[in-house]
Coordinates of C-alpha atoms (C1' of nucleotides) in Angstrom, one line a residue:
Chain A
X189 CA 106.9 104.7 110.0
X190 CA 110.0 105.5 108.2
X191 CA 108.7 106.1 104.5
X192 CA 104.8 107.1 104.0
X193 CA 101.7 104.8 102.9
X194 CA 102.2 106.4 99.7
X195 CA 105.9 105.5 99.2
X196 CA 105.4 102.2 100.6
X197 CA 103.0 101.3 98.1
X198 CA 105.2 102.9 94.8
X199 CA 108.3 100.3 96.1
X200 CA 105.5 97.5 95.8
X201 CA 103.9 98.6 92.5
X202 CA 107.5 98.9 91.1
X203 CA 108.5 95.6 92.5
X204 CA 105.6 94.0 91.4
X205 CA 106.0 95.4 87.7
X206 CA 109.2 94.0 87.6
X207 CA 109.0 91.2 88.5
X208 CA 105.5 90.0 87.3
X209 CA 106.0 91.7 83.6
X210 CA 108.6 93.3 82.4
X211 CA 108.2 95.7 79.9
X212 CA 104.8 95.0 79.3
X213 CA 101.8 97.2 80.5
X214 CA 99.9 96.3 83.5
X215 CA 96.5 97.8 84.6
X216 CA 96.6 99.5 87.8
X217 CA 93.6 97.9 88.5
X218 CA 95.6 94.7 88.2
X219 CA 98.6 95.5 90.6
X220 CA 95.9 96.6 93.0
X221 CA 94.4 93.7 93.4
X222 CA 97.2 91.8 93.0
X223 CA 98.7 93.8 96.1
X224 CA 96.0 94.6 98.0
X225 CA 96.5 98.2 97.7
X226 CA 93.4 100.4 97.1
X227 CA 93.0 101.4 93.4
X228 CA 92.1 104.8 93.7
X229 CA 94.7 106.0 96.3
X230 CA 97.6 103.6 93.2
X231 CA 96.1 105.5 91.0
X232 CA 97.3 108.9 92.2
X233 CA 100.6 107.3 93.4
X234 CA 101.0 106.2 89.5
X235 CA 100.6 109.0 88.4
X236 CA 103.1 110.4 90.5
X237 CA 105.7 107.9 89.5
X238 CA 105.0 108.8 85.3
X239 CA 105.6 112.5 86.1
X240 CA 108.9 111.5 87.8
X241 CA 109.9 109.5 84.7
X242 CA 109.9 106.0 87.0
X243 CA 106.7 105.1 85.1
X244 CA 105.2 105.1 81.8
X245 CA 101.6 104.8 80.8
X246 CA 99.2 104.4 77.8
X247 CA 95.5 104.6 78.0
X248 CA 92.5 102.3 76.9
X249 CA 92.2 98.1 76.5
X250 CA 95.4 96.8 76.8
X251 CA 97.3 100.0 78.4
X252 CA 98.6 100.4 82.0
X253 CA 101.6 101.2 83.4
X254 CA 105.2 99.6 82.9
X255 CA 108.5 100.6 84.3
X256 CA 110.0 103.5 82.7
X257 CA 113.3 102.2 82.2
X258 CA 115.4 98.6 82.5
X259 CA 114.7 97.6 86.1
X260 CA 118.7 97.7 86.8
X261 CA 118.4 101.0 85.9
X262 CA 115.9 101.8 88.7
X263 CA 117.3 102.6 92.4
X264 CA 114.8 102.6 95.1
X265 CA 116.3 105.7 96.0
X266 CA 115.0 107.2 93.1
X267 CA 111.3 106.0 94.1
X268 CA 111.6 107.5 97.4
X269 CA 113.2 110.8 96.2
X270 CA 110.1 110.7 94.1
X271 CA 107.4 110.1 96.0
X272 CA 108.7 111.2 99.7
X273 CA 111.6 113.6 98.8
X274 CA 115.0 113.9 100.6
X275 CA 113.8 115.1 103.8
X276 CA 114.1 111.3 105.6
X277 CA 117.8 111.3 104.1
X278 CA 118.5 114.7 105.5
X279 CA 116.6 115.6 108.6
X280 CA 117.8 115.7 112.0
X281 CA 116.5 113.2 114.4
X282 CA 115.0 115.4 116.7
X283 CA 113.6 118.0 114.2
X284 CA 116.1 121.0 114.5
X285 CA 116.3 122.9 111.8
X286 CA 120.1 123.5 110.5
X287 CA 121.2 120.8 112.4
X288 CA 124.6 119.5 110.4
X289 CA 128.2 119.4 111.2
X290 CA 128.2 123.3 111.7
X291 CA 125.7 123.3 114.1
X292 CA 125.0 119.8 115.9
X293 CA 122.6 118.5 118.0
X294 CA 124.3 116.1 120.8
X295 CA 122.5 113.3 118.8
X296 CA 124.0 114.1 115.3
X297 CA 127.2 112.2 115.5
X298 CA 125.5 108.9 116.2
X299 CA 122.6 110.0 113.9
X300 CA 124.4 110.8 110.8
X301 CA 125.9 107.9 110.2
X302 CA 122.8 105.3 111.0
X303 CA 120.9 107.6 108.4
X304 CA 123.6 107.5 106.1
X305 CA 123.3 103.4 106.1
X306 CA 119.8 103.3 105.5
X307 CA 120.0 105.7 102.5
X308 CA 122.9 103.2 101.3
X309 CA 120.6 101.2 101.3
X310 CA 117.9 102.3 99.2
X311 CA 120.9 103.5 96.7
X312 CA 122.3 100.6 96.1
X313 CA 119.7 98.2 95.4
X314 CA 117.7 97.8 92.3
X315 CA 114.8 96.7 91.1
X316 CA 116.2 94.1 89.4
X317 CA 118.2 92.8 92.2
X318 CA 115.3 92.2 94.4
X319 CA 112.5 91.0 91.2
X320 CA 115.0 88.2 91.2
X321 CA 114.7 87.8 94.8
X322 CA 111.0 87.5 94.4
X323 CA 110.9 85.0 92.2
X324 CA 114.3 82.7 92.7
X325 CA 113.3 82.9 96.5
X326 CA 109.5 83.3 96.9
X327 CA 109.7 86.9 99.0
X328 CA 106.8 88.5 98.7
X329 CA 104.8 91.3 98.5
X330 CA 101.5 91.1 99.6
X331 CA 100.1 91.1 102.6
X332 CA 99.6 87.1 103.4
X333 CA 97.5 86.8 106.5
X334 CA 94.5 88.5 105.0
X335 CA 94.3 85.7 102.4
X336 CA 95.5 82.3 103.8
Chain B
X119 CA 110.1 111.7 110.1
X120 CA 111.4 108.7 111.7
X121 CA 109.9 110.1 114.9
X122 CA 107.2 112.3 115.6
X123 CA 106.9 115.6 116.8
X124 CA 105.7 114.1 120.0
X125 CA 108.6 112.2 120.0
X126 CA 111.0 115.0 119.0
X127 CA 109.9 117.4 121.5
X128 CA 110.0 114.7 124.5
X129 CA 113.5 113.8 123.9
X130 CA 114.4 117.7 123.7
X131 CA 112.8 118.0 127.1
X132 CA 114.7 115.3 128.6
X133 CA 117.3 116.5 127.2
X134 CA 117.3 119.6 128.8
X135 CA 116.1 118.7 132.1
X136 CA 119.0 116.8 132.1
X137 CA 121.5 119.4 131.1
X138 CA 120.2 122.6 132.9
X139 CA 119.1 122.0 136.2
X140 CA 119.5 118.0 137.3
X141 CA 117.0 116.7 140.0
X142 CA 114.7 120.2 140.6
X143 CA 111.6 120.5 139.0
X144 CA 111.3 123.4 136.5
X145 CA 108.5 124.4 135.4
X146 CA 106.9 123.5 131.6
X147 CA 106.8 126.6 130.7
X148 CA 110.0 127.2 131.4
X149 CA 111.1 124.1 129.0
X150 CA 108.5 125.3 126.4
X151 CA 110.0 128.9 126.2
X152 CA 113.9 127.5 126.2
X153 CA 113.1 124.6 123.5
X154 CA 110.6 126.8 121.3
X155 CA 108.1 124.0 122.2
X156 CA 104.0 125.5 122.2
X157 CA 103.5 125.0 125.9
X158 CA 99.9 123.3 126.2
X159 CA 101.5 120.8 123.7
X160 CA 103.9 120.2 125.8
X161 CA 102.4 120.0 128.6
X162 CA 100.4 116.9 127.5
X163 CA 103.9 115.1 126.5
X164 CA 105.1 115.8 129.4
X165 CA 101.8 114.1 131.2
X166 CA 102.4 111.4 128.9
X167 CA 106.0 111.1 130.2
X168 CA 104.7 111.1 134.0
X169 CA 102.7 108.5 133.3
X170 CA 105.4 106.2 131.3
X171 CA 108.2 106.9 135.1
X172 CA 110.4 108.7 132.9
X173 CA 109.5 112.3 134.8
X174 CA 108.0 113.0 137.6
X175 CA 106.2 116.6 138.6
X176 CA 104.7 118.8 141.6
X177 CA 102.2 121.0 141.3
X178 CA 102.3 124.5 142.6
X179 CA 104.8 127.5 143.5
X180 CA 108.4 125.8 142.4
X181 CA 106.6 122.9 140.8
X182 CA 107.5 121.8 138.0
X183 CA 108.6 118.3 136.2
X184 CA 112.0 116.9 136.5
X185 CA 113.7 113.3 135.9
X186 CA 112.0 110.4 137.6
X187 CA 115.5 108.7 137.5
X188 CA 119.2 109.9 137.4
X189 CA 119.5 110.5 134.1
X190 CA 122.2 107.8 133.6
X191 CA 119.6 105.5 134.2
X192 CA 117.6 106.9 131.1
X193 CA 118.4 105.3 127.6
X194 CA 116.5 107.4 124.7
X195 CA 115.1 104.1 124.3
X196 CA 113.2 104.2 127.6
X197 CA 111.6 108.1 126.1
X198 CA 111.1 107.1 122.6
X199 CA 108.8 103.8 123.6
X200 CA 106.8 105.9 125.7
X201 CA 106.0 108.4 123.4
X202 CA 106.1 106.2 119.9
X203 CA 106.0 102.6 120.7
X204 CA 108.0 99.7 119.3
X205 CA 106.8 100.0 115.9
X206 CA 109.2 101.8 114.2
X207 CA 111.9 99.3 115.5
X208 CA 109.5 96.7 114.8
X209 CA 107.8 97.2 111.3
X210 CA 108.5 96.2 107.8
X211 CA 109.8 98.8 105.6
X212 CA 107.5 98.1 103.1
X213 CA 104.5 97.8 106.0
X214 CA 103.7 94.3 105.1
X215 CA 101.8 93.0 108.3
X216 CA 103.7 89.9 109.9
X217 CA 107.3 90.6 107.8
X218 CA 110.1 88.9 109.4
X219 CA 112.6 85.7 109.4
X220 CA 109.5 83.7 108.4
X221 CA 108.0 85.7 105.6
X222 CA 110.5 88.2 104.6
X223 CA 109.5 90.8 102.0
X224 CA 112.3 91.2 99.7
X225 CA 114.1 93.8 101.3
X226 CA 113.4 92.1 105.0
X227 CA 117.8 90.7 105.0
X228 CA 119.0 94.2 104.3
X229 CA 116.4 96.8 106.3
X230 CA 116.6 94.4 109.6
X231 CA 120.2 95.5 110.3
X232 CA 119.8 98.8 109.4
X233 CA 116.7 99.1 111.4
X234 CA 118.3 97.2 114.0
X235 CA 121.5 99.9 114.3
X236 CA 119.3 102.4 114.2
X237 CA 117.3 100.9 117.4
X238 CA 121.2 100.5 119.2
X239 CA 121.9 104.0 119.2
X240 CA 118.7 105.0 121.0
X241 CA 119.4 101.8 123.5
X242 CA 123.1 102.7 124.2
X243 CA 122.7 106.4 124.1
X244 CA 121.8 108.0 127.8
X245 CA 120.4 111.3 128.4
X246 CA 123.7 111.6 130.8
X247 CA 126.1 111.1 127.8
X248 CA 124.0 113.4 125.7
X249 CA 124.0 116.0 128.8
X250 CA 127.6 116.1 129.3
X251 CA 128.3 117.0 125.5
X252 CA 125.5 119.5 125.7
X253 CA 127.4 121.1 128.7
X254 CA 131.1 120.6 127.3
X255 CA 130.6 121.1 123.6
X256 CA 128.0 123.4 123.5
X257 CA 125.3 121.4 121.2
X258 CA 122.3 122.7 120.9
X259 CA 118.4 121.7 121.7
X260 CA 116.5 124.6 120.2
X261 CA 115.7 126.3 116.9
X262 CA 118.8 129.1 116.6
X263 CA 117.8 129.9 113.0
X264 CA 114.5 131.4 114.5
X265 CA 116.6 133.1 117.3
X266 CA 120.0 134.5 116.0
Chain C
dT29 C1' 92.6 131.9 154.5
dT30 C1' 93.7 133.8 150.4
dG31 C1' 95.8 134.4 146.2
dA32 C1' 99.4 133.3 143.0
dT33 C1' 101.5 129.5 140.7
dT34 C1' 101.7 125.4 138.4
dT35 C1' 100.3 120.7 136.7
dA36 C1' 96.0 117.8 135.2
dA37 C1' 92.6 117.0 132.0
dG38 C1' 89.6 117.5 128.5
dA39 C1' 87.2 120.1 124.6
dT40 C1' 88.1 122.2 120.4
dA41 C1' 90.3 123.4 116.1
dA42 C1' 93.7 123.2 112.4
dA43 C1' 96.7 120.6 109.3
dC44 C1' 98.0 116.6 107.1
dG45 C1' 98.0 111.9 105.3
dA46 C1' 95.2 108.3 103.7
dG47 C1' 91.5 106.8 101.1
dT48 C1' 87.1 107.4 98.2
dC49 C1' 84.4 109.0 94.5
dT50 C1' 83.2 111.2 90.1
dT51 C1' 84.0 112.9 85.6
dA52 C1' 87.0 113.7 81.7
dA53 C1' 90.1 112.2 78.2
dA54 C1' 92.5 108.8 75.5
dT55 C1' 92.9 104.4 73.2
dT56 C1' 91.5 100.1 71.1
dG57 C1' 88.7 96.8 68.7
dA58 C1' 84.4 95.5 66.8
Chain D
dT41 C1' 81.5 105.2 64.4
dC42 C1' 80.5 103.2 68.8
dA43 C1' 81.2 101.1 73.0
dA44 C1' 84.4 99.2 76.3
dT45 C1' 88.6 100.0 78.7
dT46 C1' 91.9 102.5 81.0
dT47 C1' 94.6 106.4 82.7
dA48 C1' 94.1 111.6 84.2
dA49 C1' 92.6 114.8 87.3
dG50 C1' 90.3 116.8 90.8
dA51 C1' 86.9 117.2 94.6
dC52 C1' 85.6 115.1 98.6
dT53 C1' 85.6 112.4 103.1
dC54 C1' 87.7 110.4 107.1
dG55 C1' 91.0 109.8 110.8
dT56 C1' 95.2 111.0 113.2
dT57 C1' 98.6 114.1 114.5
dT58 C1' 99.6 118.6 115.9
dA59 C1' 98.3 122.6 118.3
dT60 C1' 95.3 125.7 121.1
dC61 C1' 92.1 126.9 124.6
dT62 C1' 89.5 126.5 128.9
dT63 C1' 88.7 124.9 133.4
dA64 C1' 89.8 122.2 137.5
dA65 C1' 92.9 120.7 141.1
dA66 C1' 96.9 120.9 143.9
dT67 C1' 100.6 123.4 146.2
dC68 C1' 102.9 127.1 148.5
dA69 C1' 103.7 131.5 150.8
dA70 C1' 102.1 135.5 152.9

DNA sequence: TTGATTTAAGATAAACGAGTCTTAAATTGA
DNA sequence: TCAATTTAAGACTCGTTTATCTTAAATCAA
């Protein structure tokens, strides 16, 4: 599993707040069981993403969370730096420590780069870019075989 | 971690017994102590290994585990199924269940060839290639940070 | 045969990720 | 004010991965 449960469910949440409602609050409760994610475990993940600044929240009727900023503003590199760090962007393939251009493993030279395409990836795509996705072309993100 | 520490520590040992000592079996401990690999840990990777054809072992005075095959018949592919499995080549990035051409999650068009050239360099790479640059280039297998 | 060496196998423990539960605090509307 | 709603925060449980420990079995050499 490249990014954790944790970090899988954050790109979700996200995607789901910006392309459901944008702008406007949304109970966690909602986007968990809109998402079948468990609440409690969303709960802690959200409130990992409002100390990051990639959420905001109010509490009581009517409150929730919402997406900090503009969801073109939103990377979902910045979601993984948040909740998994750097270390899937930066660590060697077979777990030396130090391993870089000064002191390679025999694996680096192919490594590097492949890493360096998946971070592109996460980098260079937005929020925005794929809420449209979602609802222009249907994609989704729930799992579909539990409720046919 | 894209792999785990099984994983890791299974390709090191290939690795190795494909650089140091080709076709004679050399004892785990031996492996454990050049790698920095805890040897009963070991040890139960490398049963693993035995079990998937990749090694092969004797017990006994000069026993020892060594390549089942010449190692340019070896692909990291062939190490990292046995020890991981297909998932991580496999699975969605957001770990939607059944995420593919037919129910792509948003990011399905952009992570499947990523995913997909990261999966090529374990299937074109050979623990010969790797075990030549070892020997000619010097790259390294072990932790030197913890042994300067 | 005997003893040293080495893998084989399984029990056990520690660390971590994933998930659950409970209580507190804040907000809103009646 | 009061009650309902909702996030905030932390303790707790569970399962898997990682790591350690112990004993058995096989092999070889003297």
């Amino acid at each position: 599993m490249l990014l954790s449960k944790s970090c899988e469910y954050g790109l979700r949440a996200a995607l789901h707040l910006a392309s459901v409602a944008p702008g406007t609050y949304v109970p966690i409760r909602d986007v968990s069981t809109a998402l079948g994610i468990p609440y409690h475990f969303l709960a802690k993940i959200a409130q990992a993403m409002i100390q990051q600044k990639i959420l905001a929240s109010t509490r009581g009727p009517h409150g929730g969370v919402r997406l900090a900023r503009a969801a073109d503003q939103i990377t979902l590199n910045a979601i993984v730096l948040a909740l998994d760090g750097p270390a899937i962007f930066e660590e060697c393939v077979l777990g030396l420590p130090g391993c870089g251009t000064q002191q390679p493993c025999p694996l680096h030279d192919q490594w590097a780069p492949a890493r360096e395409r998946v971070r592109a990836m996460f980098v260079e795509t937005t929020l925005d870019e794929l809420a449209t996705r979602i609802q222009t072309q249907g994609f989704r993100l729930a799992d579909l075989t539990s409720t046919p």
